[in-house]
Coordinates of C-alpha atoms in Angstrom, one line a residue:
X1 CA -21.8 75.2 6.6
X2 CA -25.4 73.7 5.6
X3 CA -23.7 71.5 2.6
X4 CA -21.6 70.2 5.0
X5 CA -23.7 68.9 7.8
X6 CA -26.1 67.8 5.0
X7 CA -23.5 65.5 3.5
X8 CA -21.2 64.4 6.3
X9 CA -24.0 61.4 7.3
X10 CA -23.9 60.4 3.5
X11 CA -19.7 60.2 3.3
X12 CA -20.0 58.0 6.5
X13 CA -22.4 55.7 5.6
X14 CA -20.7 55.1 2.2
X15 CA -17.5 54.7 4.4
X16 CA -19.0 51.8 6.3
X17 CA -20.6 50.2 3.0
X18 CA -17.1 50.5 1.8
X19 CA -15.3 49.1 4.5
X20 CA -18.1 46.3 5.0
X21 CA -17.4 45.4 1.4
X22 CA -13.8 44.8 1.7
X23 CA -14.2 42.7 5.2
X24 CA -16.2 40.1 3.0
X25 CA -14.1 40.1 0.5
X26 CA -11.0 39.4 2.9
X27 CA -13.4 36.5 4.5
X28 CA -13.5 35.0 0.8
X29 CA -10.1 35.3 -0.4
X30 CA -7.6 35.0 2.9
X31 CA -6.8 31.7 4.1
X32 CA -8.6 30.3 6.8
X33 CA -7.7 28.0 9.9
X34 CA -11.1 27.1 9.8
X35 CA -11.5 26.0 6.0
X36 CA -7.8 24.3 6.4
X37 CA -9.2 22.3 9.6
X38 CA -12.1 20.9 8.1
X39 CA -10.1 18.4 5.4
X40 CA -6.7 17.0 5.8
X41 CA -4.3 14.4 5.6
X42 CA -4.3 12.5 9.1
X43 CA -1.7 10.3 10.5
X44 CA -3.3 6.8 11.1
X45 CA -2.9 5.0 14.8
X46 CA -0.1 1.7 14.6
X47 CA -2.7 -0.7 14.9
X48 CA -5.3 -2.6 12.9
X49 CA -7.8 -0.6 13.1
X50 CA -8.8 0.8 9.2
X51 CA -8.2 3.9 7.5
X52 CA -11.0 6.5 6.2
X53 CA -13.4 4.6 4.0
X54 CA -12.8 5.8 0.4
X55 CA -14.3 8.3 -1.1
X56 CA -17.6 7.5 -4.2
X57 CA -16.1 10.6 -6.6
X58 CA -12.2 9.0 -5.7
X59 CA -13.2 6.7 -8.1
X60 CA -11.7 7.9 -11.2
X61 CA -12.7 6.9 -15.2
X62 CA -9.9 4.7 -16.2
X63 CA -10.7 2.5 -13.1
X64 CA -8.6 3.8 -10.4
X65 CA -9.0 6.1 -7.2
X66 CA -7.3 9.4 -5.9
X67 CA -7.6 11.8 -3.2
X68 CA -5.5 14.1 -1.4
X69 CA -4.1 11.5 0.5
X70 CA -3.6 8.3 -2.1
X71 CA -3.5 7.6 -5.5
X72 CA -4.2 4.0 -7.3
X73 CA -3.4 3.5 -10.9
X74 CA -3.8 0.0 -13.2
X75 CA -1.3 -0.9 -16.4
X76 CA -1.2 -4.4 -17.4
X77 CA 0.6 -6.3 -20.8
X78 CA 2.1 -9.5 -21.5
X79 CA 5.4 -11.0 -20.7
X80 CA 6.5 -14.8 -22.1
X81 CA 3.2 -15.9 -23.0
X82 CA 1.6 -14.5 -19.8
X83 CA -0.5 -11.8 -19.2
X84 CA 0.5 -9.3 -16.3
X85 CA -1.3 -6.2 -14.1
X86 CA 0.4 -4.2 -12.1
X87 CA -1.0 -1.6 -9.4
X88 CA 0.8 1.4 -9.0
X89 CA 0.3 3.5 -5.3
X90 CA 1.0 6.8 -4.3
X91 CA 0.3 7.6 -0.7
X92 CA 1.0 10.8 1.7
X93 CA 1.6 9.4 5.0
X94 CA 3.8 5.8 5.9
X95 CA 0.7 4.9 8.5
X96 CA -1.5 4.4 5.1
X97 CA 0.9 1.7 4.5
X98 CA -0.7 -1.1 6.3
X99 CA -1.7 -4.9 7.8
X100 CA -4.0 -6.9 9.1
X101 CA -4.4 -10.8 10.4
X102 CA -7.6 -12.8 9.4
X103 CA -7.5 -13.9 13.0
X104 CA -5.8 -13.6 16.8
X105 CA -1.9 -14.4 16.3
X106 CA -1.7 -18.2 16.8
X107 CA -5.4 -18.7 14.8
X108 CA -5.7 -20.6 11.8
X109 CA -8.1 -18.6 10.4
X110 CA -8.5 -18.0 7.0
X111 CA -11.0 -14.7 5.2
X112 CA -11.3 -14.2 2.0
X113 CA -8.6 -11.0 0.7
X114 CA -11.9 -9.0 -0.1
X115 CA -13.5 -9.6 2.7
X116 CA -10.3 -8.5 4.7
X117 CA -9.8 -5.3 2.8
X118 CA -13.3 -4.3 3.5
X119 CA -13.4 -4.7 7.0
X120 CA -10.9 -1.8 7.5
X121 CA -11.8 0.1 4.1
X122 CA -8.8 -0.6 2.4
X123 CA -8.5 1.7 -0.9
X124 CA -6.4 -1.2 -2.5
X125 CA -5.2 -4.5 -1.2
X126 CA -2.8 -7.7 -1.3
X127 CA -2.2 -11.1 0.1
X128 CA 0.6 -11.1 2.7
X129 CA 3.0 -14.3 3.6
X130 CA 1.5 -17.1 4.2
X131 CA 2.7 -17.1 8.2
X132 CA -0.2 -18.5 9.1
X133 CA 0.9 -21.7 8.1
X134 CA 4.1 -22.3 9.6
X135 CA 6.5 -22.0 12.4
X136 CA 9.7 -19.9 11.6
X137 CA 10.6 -16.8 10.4
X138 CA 10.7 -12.8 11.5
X139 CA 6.6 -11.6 11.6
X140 CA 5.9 -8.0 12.8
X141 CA 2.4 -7.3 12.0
X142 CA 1.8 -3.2 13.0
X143 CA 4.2 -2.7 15.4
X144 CA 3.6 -5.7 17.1
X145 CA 6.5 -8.5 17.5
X146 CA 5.3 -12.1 17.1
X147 CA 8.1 -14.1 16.0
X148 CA 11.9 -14.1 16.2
X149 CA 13.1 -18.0 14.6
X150 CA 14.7 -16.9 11.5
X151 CA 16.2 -19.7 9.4
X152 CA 18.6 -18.2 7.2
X153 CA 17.4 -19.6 4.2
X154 CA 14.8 -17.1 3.5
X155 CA 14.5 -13.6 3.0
X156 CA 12.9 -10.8 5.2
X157 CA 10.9 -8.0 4.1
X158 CA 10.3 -5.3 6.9
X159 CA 8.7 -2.0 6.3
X160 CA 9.8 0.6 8.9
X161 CA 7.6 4.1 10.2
X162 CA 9.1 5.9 7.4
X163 CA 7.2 3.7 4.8
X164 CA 10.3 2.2 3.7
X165 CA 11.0 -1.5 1.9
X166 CA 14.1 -2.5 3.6
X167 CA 15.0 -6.6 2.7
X168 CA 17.3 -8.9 4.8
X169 CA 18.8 -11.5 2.4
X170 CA 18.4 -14.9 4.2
X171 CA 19.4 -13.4 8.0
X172 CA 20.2 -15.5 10.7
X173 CA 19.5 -15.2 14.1
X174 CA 23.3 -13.2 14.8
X175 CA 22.2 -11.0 11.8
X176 CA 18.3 -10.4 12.3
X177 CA 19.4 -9.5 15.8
X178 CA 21.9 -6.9 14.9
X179 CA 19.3 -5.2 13.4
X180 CA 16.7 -5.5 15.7
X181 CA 19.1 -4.0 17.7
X182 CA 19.7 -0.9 15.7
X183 CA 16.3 0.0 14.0
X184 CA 13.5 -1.7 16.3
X185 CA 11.8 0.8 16.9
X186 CA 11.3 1.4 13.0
X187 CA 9.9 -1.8 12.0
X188 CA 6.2 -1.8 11.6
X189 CA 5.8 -4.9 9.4
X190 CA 7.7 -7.8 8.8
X191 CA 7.4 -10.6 6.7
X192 CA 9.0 -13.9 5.7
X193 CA 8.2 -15.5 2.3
X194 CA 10.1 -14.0 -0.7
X195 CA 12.6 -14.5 -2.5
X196 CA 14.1 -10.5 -2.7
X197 CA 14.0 -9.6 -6.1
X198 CA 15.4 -6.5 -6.7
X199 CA 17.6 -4.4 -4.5
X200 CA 18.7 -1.0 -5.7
X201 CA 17.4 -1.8 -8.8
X202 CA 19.1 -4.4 -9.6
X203 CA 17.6 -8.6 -10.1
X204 CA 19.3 -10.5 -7.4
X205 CA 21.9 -12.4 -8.9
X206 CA 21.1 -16.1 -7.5
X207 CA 17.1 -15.4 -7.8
X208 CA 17.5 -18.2 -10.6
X209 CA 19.2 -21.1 -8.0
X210 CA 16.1 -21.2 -5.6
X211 CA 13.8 -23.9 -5.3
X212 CA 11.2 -24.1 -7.4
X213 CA 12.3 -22.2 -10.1
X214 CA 11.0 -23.6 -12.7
X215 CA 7.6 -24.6 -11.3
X216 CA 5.6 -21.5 -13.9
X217 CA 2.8 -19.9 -11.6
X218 CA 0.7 -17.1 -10.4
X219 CA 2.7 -15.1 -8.7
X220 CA 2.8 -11.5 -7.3
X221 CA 5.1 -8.7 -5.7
X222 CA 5.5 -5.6 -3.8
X223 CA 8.0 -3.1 -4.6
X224 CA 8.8 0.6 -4.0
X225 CA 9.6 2.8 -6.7
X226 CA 10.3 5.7 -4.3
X227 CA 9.1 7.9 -1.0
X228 CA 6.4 6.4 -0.2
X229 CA 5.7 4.9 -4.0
X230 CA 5.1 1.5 -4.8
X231 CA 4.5 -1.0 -7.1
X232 CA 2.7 -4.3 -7.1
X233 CA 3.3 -6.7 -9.8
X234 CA 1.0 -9.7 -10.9
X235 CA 1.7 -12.7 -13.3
X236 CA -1.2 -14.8 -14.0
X237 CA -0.5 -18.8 -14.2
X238 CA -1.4 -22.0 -16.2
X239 CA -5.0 -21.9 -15.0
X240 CA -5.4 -18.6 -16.7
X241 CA -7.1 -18.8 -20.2
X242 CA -4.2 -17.6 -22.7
X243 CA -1.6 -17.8 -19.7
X244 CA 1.7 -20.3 -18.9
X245 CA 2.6 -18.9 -16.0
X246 CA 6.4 -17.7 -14.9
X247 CA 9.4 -19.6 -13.1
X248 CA 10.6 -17.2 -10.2
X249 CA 14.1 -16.2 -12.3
X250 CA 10.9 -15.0 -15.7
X251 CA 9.1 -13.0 -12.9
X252 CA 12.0 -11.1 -11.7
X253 CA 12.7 -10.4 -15.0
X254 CA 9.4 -8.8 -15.6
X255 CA 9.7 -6.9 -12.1
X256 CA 13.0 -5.8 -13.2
X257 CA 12.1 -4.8 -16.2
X258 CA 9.7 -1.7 -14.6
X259 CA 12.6 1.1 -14.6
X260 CA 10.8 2.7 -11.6
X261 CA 11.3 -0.4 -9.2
X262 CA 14.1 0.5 -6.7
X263 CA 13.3 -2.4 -4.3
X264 CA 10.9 -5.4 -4.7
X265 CA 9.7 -9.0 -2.6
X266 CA 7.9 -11.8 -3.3
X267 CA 4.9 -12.5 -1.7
X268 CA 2.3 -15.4 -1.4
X269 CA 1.6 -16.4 -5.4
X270 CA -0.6 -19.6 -6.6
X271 CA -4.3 -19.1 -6.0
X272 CA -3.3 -17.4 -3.0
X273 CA -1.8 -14.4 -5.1
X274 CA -4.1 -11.8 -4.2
X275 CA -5.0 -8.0 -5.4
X276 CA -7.9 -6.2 -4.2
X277 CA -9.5 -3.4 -5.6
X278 CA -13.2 -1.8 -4.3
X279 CA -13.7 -4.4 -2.1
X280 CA -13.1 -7.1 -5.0
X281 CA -10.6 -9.6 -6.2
X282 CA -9.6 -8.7 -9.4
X283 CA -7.2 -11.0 -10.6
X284 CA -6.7 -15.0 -11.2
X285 CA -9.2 -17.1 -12.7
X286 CA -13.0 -16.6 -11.3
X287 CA -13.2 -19.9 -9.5
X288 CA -10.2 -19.3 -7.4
X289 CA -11.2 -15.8 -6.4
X290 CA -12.8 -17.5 -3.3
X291 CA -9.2 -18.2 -1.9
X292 CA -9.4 -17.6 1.8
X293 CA -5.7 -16.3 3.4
X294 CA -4.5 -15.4 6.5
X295 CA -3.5 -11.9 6.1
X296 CA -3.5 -9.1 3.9
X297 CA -0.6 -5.6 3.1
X298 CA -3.2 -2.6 2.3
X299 CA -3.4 0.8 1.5
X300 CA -6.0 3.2 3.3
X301 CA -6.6 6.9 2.5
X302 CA -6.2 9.3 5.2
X303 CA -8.1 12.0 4.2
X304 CA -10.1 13.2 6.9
X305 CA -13.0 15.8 5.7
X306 CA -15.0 16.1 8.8

């Protein structure tokens, strides 16, 4: 009887070492609300405010970014005596797909692309469509409807909540209607510039017939290569050392000629062709990389760690 009371104290002590033991260990290795809370992907509001400035170790060694919530990747080559670059995106949420004016609707101001993409901490960044200098056309800029005077000679890019390219070949007011009046409340952007120049991964057939053709220039795309994938492609131009330049029928063939591109528009080339890239213009020739524009497409991360 004297063993026992002698060792019964020890046995429970060793009982609650024990069990304290295995309670941290639980703490370590099961999931917590509180861990999952602190970092995650967030959804970004439909407006122009920015995204989640980038993060200093996203920046990775062969001179592109990732987080959890986007990836940025650089390729570039040469095409018919040109040189190319093209930016490849992956994000996790369609809000990290976004815009933003240089000015009030109605202003003609211009702000430099970098400038632009730094103001709401743009990851990556591009020149939009030149709507600043005229009158016509379909322009939603984040959810907001500015301008309904379609002409039916040009085509509409519109990228809806799901972070989808959909393109409206040369829509009139009848057709641009129609489909306001089924998906309006899924357009978040829309622009009017182009020409389209792929569409289900096909070139566009009469891309070669439009007007200035065969003027050879900077010029630059956006294209989607799948959910919530995309592609921008760059050309330089004639002011480029070692460069010619491309007609619009060469540079769909060099945007056609990337197997992933599903879907892809023209945008806003010349000196106004714009790619941004830690808060810098990285392409076209050094003394045009002081172009002012009016409004840029850009790509924020959403991953929220406090």
């Amino acid at each position: 009887m004297s063993a026992d009371k002698t060792t019964s104290p020890i046995k429970s002590a060793l009982r609650l070492i024990i069990i304290a033991l295995l309670i941290a260990l639980a703490l370590v290795l099961l999931p917590s609300a509180a861990i999952h809370s602190y970092a995650e992907v967030i959804t970004l509001p439909i407006d122009e405010s920015g995204g989640v400035p980038p993060y200093d170790w996203g920046y990775t060694k062969d001179g592109g970014y990732a987080d959890p919530s986007i990836t940025v990747a650089f390729e570039e080559g040469r095409f018919k005596q040109t040189n190319w670059l093209s930016m490849t995106v992956q994000v996790k949420d369609p809000s990290q797909v976004r815009t933003l004016k240089a000015g009030p609707y109605g202003s003609p101001q211009e702000v430099q692309g970098a400038a632009l993409a730094k103001r709401v901490k743009a990851v990556a960044a591009i020149g939009g469509d030149f709507f600043l200098y005229h009158n016509y056309g379909y322009v939603v800029r984040q959810g907001q409807f500015y301008r309904n005077k379609p002409t039916g000679e040009h085509d509409v890019l519109i990228i809806d909540r799901d972070g989808n390219l959909n393109v409206l070949i040369r829509p009139d007011q009848a057709a641009l209607d129609l489909y306001e009046k089924e998906h309006k409340a899924s357009i978040v952007n829309a622009f009017t510039f182009g020409p389209a120049l792929v569409v289900e991964g096909e070139i566009i057939d009469d891309v070669l017939n439009i007007k200035n053709d065969f003027l050879k220039a900077q010029r630059i795309a956006l294209a989607q290569t799948g959910p919530l994938a995309y592609r921008v492609i760059y050309c330089e131009g004639p002011n480029d050392r070692n460069s010619v330049g491309l007609t619009m029928g060469e540079f769909a063939q060099l945007v056609g000629s990337f197997e992933d591109v599903d879907i892809a528009y023209n945008l806003d080339g010349g000196s106004s062709a714009t790619i941004v890239f830690q808060n810098e213009k990285i392409n076209g020739p050094y003394a045009q990389r002081m172009r002012s524009i009016g409004d840029i497409i850009f790509f924020a991360s959403a991953w929220k760690s406090e």
